[in-house]
Coordinates of C-alpha atoms and ligand atoms in Angstrom, one line a residue:
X1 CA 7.1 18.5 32.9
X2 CA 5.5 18.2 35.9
X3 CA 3.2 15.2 35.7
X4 CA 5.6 13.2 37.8
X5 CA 5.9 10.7 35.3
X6 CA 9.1 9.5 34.0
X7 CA 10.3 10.2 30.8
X8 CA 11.6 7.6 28.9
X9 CA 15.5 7.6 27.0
X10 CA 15.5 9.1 23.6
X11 CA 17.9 8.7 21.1
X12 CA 17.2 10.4 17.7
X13 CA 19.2 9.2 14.8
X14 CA 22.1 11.7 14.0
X15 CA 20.1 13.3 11.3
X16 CA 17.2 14.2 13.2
X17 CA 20.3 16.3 15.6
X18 CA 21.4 17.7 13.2
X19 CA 18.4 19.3 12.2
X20 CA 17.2 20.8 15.6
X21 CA 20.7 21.7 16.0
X22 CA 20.1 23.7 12.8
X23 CA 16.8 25.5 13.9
X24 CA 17.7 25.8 17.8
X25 CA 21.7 27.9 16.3
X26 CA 19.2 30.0 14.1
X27 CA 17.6 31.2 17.2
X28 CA 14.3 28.7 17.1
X29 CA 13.0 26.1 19.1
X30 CA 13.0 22.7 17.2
X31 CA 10.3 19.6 18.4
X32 CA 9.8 16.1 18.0
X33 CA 6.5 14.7 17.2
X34 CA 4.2 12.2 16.5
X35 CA 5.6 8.2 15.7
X36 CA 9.0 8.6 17.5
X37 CA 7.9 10.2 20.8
X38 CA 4.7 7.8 20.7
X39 CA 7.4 4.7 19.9
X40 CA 9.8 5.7 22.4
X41 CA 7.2 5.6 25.0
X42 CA 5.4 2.6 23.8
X43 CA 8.7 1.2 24.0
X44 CA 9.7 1.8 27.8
X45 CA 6.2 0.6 28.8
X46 CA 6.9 -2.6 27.4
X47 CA 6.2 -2.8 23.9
X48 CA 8.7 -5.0 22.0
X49 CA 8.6 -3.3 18.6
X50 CA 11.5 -1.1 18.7
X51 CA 11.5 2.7 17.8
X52 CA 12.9 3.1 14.0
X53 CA 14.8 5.8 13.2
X54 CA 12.3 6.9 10.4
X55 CA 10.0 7.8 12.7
X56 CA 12.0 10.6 14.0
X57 CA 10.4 12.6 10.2
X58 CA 8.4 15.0 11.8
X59 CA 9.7 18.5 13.4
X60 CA 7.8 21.1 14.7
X61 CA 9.2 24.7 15.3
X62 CA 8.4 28.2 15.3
X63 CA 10.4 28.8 12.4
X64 CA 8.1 30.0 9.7
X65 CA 8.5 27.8 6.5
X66 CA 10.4 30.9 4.9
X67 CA 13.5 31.0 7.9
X68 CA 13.2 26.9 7.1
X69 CA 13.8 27.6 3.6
X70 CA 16.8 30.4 4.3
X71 CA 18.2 28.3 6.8
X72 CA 18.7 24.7 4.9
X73 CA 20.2 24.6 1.8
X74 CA 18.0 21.0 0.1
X75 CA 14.6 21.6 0.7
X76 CA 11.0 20.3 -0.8
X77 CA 7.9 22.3 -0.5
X78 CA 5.7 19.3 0.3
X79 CA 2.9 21.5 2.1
X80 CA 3.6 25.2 2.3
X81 CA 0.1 26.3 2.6
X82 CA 0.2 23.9 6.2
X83 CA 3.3 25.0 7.1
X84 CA 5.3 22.0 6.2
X85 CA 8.8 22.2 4.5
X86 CA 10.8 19.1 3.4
X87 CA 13.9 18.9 4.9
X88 CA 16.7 16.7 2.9
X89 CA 19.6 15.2 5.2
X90 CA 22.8 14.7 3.7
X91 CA 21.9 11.0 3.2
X92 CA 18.6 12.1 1.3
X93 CA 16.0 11.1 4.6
X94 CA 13.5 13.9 4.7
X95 CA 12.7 15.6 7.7
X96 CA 8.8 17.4 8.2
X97 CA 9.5 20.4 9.2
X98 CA 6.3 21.8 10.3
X99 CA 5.9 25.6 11.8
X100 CA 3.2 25.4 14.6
X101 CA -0.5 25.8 14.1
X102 CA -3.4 27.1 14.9
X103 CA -6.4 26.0 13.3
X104 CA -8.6 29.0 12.5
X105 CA -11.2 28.1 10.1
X106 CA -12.1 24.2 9.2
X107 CA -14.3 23.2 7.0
X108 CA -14.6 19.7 7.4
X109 CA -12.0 18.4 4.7
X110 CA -8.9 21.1 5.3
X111 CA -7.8 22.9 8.3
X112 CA -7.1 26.6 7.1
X113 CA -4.6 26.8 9.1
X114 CA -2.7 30.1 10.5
X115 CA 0.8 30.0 12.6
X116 CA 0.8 29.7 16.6
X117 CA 4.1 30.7 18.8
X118 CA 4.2 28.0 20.8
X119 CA 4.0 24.1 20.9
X120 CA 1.4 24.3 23.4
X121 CA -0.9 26.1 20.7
X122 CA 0.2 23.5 18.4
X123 CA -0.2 20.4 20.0
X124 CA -3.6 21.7 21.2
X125 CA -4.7 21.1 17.5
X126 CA -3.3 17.6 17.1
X127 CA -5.8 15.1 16.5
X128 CA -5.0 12.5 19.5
X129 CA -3.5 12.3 23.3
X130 CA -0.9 10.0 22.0
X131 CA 0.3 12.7 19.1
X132 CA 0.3 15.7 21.1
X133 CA 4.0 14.7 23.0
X134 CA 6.6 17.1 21.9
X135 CA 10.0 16.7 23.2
X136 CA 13.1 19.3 22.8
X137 CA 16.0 18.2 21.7
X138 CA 18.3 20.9 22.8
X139 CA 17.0 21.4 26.4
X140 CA 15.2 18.0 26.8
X141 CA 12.0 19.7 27.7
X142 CA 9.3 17.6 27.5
X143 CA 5.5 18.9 26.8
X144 CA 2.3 16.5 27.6
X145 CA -0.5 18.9 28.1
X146 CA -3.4 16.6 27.3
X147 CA -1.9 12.8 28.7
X148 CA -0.6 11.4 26.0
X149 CA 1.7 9.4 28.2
X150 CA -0.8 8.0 30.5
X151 CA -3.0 7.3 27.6
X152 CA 0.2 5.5 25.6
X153 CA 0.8 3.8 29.2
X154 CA -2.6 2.3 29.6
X155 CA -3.7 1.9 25.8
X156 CA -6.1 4.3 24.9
X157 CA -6.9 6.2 22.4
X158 CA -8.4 9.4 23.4
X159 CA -9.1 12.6 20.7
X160 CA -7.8 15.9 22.5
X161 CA -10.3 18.1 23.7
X162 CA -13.8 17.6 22.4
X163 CA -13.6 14.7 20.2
X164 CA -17.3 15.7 18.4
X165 CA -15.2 19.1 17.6
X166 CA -12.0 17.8 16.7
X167 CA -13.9 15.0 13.8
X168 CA -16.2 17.6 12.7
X169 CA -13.1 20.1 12.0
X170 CA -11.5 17.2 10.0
X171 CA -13.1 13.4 9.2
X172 CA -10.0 12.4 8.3
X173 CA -9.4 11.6 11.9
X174 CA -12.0 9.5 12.1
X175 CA -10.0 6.9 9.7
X176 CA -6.7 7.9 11.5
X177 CA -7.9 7.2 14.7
X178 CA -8.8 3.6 13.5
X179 CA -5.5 2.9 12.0
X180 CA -3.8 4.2 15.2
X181 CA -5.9 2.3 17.0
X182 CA -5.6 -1.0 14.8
X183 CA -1.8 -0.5 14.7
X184 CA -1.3 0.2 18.3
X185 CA -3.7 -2.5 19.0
X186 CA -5.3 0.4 21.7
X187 CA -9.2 0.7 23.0
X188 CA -10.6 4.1 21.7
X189 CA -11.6 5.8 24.5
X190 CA -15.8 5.1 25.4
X191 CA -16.5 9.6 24.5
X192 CA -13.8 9.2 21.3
X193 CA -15.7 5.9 20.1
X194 CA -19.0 7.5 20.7
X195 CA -18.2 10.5 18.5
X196 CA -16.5 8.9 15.8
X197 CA -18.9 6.6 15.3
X198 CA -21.4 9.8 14.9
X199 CA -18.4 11.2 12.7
X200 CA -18.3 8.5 10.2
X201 CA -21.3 9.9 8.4
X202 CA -19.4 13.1 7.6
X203 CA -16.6 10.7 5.6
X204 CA -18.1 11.0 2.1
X205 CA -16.7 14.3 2.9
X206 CA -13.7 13.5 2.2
X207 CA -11.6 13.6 -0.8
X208 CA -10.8 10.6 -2.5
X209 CA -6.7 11.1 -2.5
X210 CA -6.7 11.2 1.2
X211 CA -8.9 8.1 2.1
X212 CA -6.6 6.0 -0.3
X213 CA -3.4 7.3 1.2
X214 CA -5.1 6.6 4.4
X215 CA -6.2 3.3 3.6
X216 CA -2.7 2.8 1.9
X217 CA -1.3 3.7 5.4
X218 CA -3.0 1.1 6.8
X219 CA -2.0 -1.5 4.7
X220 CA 1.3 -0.9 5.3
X221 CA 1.3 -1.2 9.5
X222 CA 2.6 -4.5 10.4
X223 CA -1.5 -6.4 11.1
X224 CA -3.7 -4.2 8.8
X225 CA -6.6 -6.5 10.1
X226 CA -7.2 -4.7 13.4
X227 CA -7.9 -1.3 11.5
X228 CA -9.5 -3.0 8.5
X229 CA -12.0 -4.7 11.3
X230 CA -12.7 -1.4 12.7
X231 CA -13.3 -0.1 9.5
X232 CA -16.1 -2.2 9.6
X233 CA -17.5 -2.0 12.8
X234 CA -17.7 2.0 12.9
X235 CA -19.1 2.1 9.3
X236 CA -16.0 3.6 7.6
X237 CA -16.1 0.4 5.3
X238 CA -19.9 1.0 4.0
X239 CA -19.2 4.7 3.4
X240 CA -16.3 4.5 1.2
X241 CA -16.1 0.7 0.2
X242 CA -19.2 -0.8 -0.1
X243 CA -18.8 -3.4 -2.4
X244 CA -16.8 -5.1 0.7
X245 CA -19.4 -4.8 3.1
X246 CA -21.3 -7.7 1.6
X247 CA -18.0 -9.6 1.5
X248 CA -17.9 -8.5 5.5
X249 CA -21.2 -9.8 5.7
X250 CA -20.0 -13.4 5.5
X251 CA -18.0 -13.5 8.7
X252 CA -15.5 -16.5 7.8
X253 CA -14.9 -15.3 4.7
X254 CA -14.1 -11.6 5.9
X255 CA -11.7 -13.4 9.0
X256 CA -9.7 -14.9 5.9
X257 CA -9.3 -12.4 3.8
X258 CA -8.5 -10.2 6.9
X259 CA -5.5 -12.7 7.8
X260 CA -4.3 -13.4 4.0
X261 CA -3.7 -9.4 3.9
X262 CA -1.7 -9.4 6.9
X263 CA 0.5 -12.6 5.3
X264 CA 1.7 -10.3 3.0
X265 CA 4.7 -8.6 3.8
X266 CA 3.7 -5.0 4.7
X267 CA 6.0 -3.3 1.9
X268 CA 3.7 -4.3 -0.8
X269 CA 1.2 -2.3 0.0
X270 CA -0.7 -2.4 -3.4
X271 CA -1.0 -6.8 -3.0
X272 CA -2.2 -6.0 0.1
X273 CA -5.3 -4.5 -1.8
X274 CA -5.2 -6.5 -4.3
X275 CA -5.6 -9.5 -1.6
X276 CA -8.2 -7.3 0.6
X277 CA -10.2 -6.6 -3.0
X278 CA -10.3 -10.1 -4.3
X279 CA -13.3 -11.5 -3.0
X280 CA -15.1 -9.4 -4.7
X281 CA -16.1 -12.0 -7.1
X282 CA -16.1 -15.7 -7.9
X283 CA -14.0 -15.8 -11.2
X284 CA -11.4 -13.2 -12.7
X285 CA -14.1 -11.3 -15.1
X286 CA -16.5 -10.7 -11.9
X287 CA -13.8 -9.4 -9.3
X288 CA -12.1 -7.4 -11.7
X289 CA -15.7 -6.0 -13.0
X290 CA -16.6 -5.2 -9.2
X291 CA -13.1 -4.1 -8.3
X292 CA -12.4 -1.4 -11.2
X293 CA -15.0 0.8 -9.8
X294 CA -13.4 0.7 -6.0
X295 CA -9.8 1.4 -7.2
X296 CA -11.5 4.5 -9.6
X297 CA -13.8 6.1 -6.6
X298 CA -10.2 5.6 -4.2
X299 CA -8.2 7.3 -7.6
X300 CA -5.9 5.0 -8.1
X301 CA -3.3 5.7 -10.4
X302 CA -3.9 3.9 -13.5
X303 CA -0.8 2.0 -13.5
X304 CA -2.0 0.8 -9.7
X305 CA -5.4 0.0 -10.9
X306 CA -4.1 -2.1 -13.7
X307 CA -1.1 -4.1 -11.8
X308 CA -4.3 -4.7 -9.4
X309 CA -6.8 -5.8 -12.0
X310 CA -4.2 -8.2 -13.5
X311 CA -3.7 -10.1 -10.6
X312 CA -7.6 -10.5 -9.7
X313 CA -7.9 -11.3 -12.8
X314 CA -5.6 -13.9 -13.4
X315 CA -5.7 -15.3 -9.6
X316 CA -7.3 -18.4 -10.9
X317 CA -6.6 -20.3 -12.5
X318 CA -3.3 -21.2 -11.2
X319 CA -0.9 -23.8 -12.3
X320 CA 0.9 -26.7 -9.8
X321 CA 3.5 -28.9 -9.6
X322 CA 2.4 -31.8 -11.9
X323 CA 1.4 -29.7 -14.6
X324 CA 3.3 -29.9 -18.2
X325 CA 6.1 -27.7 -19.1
X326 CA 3.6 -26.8 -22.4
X327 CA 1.3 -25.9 -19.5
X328 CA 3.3 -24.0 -17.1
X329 CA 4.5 -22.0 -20.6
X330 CA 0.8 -21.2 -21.8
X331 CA 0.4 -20.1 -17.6
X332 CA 3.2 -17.7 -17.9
X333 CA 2.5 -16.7 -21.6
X334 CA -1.3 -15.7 -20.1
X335 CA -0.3 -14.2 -17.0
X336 CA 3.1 -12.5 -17.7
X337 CA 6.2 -13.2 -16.1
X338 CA 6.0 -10.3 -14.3
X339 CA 2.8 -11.0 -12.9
X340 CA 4.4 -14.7 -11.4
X341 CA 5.6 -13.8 -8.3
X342 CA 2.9 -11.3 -7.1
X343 CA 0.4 -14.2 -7.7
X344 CA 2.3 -17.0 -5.9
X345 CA 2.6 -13.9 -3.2
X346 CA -1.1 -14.3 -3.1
X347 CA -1.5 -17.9 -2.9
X348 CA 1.2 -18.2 -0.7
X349 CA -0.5 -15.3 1.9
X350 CA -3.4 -17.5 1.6
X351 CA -2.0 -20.8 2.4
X352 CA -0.3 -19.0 5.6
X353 CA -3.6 -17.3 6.5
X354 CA -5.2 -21.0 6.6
X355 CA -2.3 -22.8 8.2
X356 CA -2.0 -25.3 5.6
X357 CA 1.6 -26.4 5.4
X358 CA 0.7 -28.9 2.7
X359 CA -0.7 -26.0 0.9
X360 CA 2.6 -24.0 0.9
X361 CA 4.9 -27.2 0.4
X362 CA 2.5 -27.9 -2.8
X363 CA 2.9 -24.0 -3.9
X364 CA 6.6 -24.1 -3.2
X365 CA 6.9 -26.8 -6.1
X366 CA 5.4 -25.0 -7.9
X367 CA 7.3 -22.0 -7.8
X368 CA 10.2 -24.1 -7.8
X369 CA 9.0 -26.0 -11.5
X370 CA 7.9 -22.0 -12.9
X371 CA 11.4 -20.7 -11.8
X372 CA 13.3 -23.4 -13.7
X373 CA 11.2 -23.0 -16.5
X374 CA 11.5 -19.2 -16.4
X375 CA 15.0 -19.8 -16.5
X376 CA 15.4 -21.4 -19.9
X377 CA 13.9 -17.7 -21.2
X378 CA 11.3 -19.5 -23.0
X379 CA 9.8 -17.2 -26.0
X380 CA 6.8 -16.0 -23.9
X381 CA 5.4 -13.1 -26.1
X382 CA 4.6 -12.7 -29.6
X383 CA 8.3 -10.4 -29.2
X384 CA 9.9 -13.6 -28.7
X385 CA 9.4 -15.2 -31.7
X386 CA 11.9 -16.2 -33.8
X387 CA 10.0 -14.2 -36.8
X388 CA 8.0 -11.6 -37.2
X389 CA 5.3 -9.4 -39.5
X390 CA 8.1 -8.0 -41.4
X391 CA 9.5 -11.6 -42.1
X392 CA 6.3 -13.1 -43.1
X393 CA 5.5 -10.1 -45.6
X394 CA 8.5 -11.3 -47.2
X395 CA 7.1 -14.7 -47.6
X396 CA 4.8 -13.4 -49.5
X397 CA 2.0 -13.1 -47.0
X398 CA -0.8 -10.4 -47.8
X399 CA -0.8 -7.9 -45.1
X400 CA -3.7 -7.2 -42.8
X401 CA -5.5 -9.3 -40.3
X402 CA -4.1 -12.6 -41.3
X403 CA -0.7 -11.4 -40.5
X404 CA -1.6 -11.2 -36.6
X405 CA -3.5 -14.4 -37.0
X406 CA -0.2 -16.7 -37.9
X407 CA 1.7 -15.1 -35.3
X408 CA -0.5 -16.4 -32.5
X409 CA -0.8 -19.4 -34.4
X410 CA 2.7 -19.7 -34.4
X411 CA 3.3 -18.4 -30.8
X412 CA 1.0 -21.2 -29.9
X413 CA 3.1 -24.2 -31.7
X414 CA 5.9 -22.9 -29.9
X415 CA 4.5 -22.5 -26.6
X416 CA 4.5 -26.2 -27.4
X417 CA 7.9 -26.8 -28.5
X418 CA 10.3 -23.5 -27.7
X419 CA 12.7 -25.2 -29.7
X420 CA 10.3 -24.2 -32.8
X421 CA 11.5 -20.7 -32.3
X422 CA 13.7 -20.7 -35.2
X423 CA 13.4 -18.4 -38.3
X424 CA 13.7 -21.3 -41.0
X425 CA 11.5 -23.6 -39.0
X426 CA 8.6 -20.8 -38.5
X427 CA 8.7 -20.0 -42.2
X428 CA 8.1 -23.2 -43.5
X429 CA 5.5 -23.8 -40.8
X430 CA 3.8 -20.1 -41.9
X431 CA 4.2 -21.2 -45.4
X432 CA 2.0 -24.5 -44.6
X433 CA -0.3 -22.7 -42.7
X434 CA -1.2 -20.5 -45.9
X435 CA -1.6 -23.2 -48.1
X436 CA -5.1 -24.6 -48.7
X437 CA -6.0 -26.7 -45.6
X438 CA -3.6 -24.8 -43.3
X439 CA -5.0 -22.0 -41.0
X440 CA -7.2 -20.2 -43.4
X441 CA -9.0 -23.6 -44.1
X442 CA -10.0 -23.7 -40.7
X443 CA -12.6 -22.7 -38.7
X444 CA -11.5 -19.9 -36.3
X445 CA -11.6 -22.1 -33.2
X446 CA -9.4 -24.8 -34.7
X447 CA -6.7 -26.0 -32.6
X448 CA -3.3 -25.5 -33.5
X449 CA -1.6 -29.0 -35.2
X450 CA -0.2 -31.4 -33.3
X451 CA 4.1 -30.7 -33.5
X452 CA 6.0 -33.1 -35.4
X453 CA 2.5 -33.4 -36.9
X454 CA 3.4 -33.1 -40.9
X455 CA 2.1 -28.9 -41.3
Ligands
ATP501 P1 2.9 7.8 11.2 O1 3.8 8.7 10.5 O2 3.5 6.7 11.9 O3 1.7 7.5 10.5 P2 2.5 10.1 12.8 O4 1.8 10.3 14.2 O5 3.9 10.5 12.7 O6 2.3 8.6 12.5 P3 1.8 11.8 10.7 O7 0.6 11.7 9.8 O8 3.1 11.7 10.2 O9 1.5 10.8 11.9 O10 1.5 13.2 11.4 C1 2.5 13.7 12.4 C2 1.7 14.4 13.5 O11 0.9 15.4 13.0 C3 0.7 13.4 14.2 O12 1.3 12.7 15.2 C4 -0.3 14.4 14.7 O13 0.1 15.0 15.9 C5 -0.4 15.5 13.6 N1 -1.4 15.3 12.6 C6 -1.3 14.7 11.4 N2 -2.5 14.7 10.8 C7 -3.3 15.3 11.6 C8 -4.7 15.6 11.4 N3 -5.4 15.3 10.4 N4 -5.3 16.3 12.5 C9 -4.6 16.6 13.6 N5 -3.3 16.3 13.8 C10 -2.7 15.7 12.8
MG502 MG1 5.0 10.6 10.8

């Protein structure tokens, strides 16, 4: 290049060589992209997080995706209509292999894309400065037509060419550039800011899969709290969550939830929402209420929607150190085991978030007295007992409702007293219960009798 500038060292992991090796013996030019370039630079400008190898995933050649497909024997077609081909390594990393673009016809929410010849085509249609550095592997060519590296140098974000253009062809940058900007902890450039903020409007635009990956993209960078922030300064929060906007509107309240979702650890993404979602109500019936239609507009997957919903829901109340083994047992019989450590994940993040080491000590107990109970397998679950339907039809039980109704009357006794769980000692306790004055005598509210009470 001729910038002047130096260049910092590269060093791509083995598998990234050996797939522009591939391309560049097959007679094509082979490109790296986006977060490795942008980390290797960051990196010899002084910033301590190092450059991993996995962000060395995305490729960009003038292969077309059929010569990619001819040319490597494991591949995925994760986006043939933009040109992208999955490329699997021997180890199983995939590799983006991307033919250059040119954008032809947008229409807000896609590029239609069509196939450039050169990289200078295609970083012309990348969305920022700092993504448009391509560097060649085989020939160390470096190419930096728009700045990136001064921009990456002096922490700025900066759209390439017009940024009202480049939003307008797709809004999606709009939430990109506020997670690049959040993550790198970068100013957006004073003409980007302007026109993204104008931008934001066009979000609703958008389809619902790619703000969630987007948002799940976020919650995955190391401080989500910068982007998050931004989110709600530029308006991106109002437009696609607005249920959190009146959360935001308390500014203490916003700060902690802001620092209790970066206190989770950034691979458990989906806490992280669950953690960014919660205040969305006072008790578990009204965040879960307020939350179901968030994670449905974002279309979550309904196994993500539910293992969110859970945990708002059973955030409180939450058991402690002093309470009774009958207690923790009812906790965990409510909650489910599975559930335990995602919600002393929460508490935990929250404890950090507020720098209260008394907090964390107390919760650390905790977890200590839940884990040794956990540990005696206690029966939990109507599965766990020691009898079931089948048993107490034998017993002469008529079948129907009350069936179900002596199990839980029974799985509450030995919530109690685990070592109930036995098949001769729940019979004679079912048979009592059936006998006049037993269950059915009851009202439906009754509490369950005392143990070593005479059933
Ligand atoms: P990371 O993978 O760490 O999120 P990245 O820069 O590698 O960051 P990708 O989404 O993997 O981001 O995209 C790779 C490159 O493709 C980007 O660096 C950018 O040049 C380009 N790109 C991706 N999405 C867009 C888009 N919507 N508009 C323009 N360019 C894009
Ligand atoms: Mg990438």
């Amino acid at each position: 290049m001729t910038d002047g500038r130096d260049r910092p060292p590269l060093a791509p992991p083995a598998n990234f060589t050996w797939v522009a090796e591939t391309l560049e013996s097959h007679g094509f030019e082979a490109w790296a992209v986006g977060g490795a370039i942008r980390a290797a630079v960051r990196a010899a400008a002084g910033d301590p997080s190092p450059v991993r190898d996995q962000d060395w995933d995305d490729v960009a050649t003038n292969a077309r995706p059929d010569d990619v497909c001819r040319i490597f024997r494991r591949t995925v077609p994760i986006g043939i209509e933009h040109g992208t081909v999955g490329v699997l390594a021997r180890d199983g990393t995939m590799y983006e292999v991307t033919t250059f673009r040119l954008d032809v016809e947008t229409d807000g929410r896609h590029a239609v894309v069509a196939f450039a010849d050169t990289i200078d085509e295609d970083l012309a249609r990348r969305d920022f400065t700092v993504n448009a550095i391509a560097w060649r592997s085989a020939t160390d060519e470096w190419r930096d037509p728009f700045a990136g590296q001064a921009d990456l140098e002096r922490r700025v974000l900066r759209a390439v060419g017009d940024p009202a253009a480049r939003f307008a062809e797709d809004y999606l940058r709009v939430l990109r550039g506020l997670r690049f900007a959040g993550r790198l902890s970068f100013e957006i450039d004073p003409p980007t800011r302007a026109a993204l903020e104008q931008a934001v409007s066009g979000l609703g635009r958008l389809s619902a899969e790619r703000v969630r990956e987007e948002l799940l993209k976020v919650l995955r960078d190391r401080t989500p709290s910068r982007a998050l922030g931004l989110y709600r300064e530029v308006g991106a929060l109002q437009a696609w969550y607005p249920e959190l906007e009146a959360v935001a509107e308390d500014p203490e309240a916003w700060r902690r939830t802001l620092e209790a979702v970066d206190a989770i650890p950034r691979h458990r993404s989906l806490l992280r929402c669950a953690r960014w979602v919660l205040p969305l109500g006072e008790d578990g019936e009204a965040r879960t209420e307020r939350a179901r239609p968030l994670l449905e507009r974002l279309k979550f997957s309904n196994a993500d929607a539910r293992r969110v919903l859970h945990l708002l829901r059973h955030y409180q109340p939450f058991i402690g150190p002093m309470d009774s083994a009958a207690q923790l047992r009812h906790w965990l019989a409510e909650v489910g085991h599975g559930s335990v450590p995602d919600l002393f994940r929460l508490h935990l993040a929250d404890a950090r978030a507020s720098a209260e080491p008394q907090m964390q000590a107390y919760l650390i107990a905790a977890w200590r007295r839940v884990h040794d109970e956990m540990l005696s397998a206690p029966p939990l679950t109507l599965a766990d007992l020691a009898i079931g339907g089948d048993e107490l039809l034998a017993l002469g039980v008529p079948g129907g409702p009350l069936i179900g109704l002596l199990l839980e009357e029974l799985h509450a006794q030995v919530l109690e007293d685990p070592d109930l769980n036995e098949p001769v000692e729940l019979a004679r306790r079912a048979r009592a219960l059936i006998e006049p004055g037993g269950l059915i005598g009851r009202d439906s509210s009754g509490a369950s009798p005392e143990h070593g009470e005479d059933v």
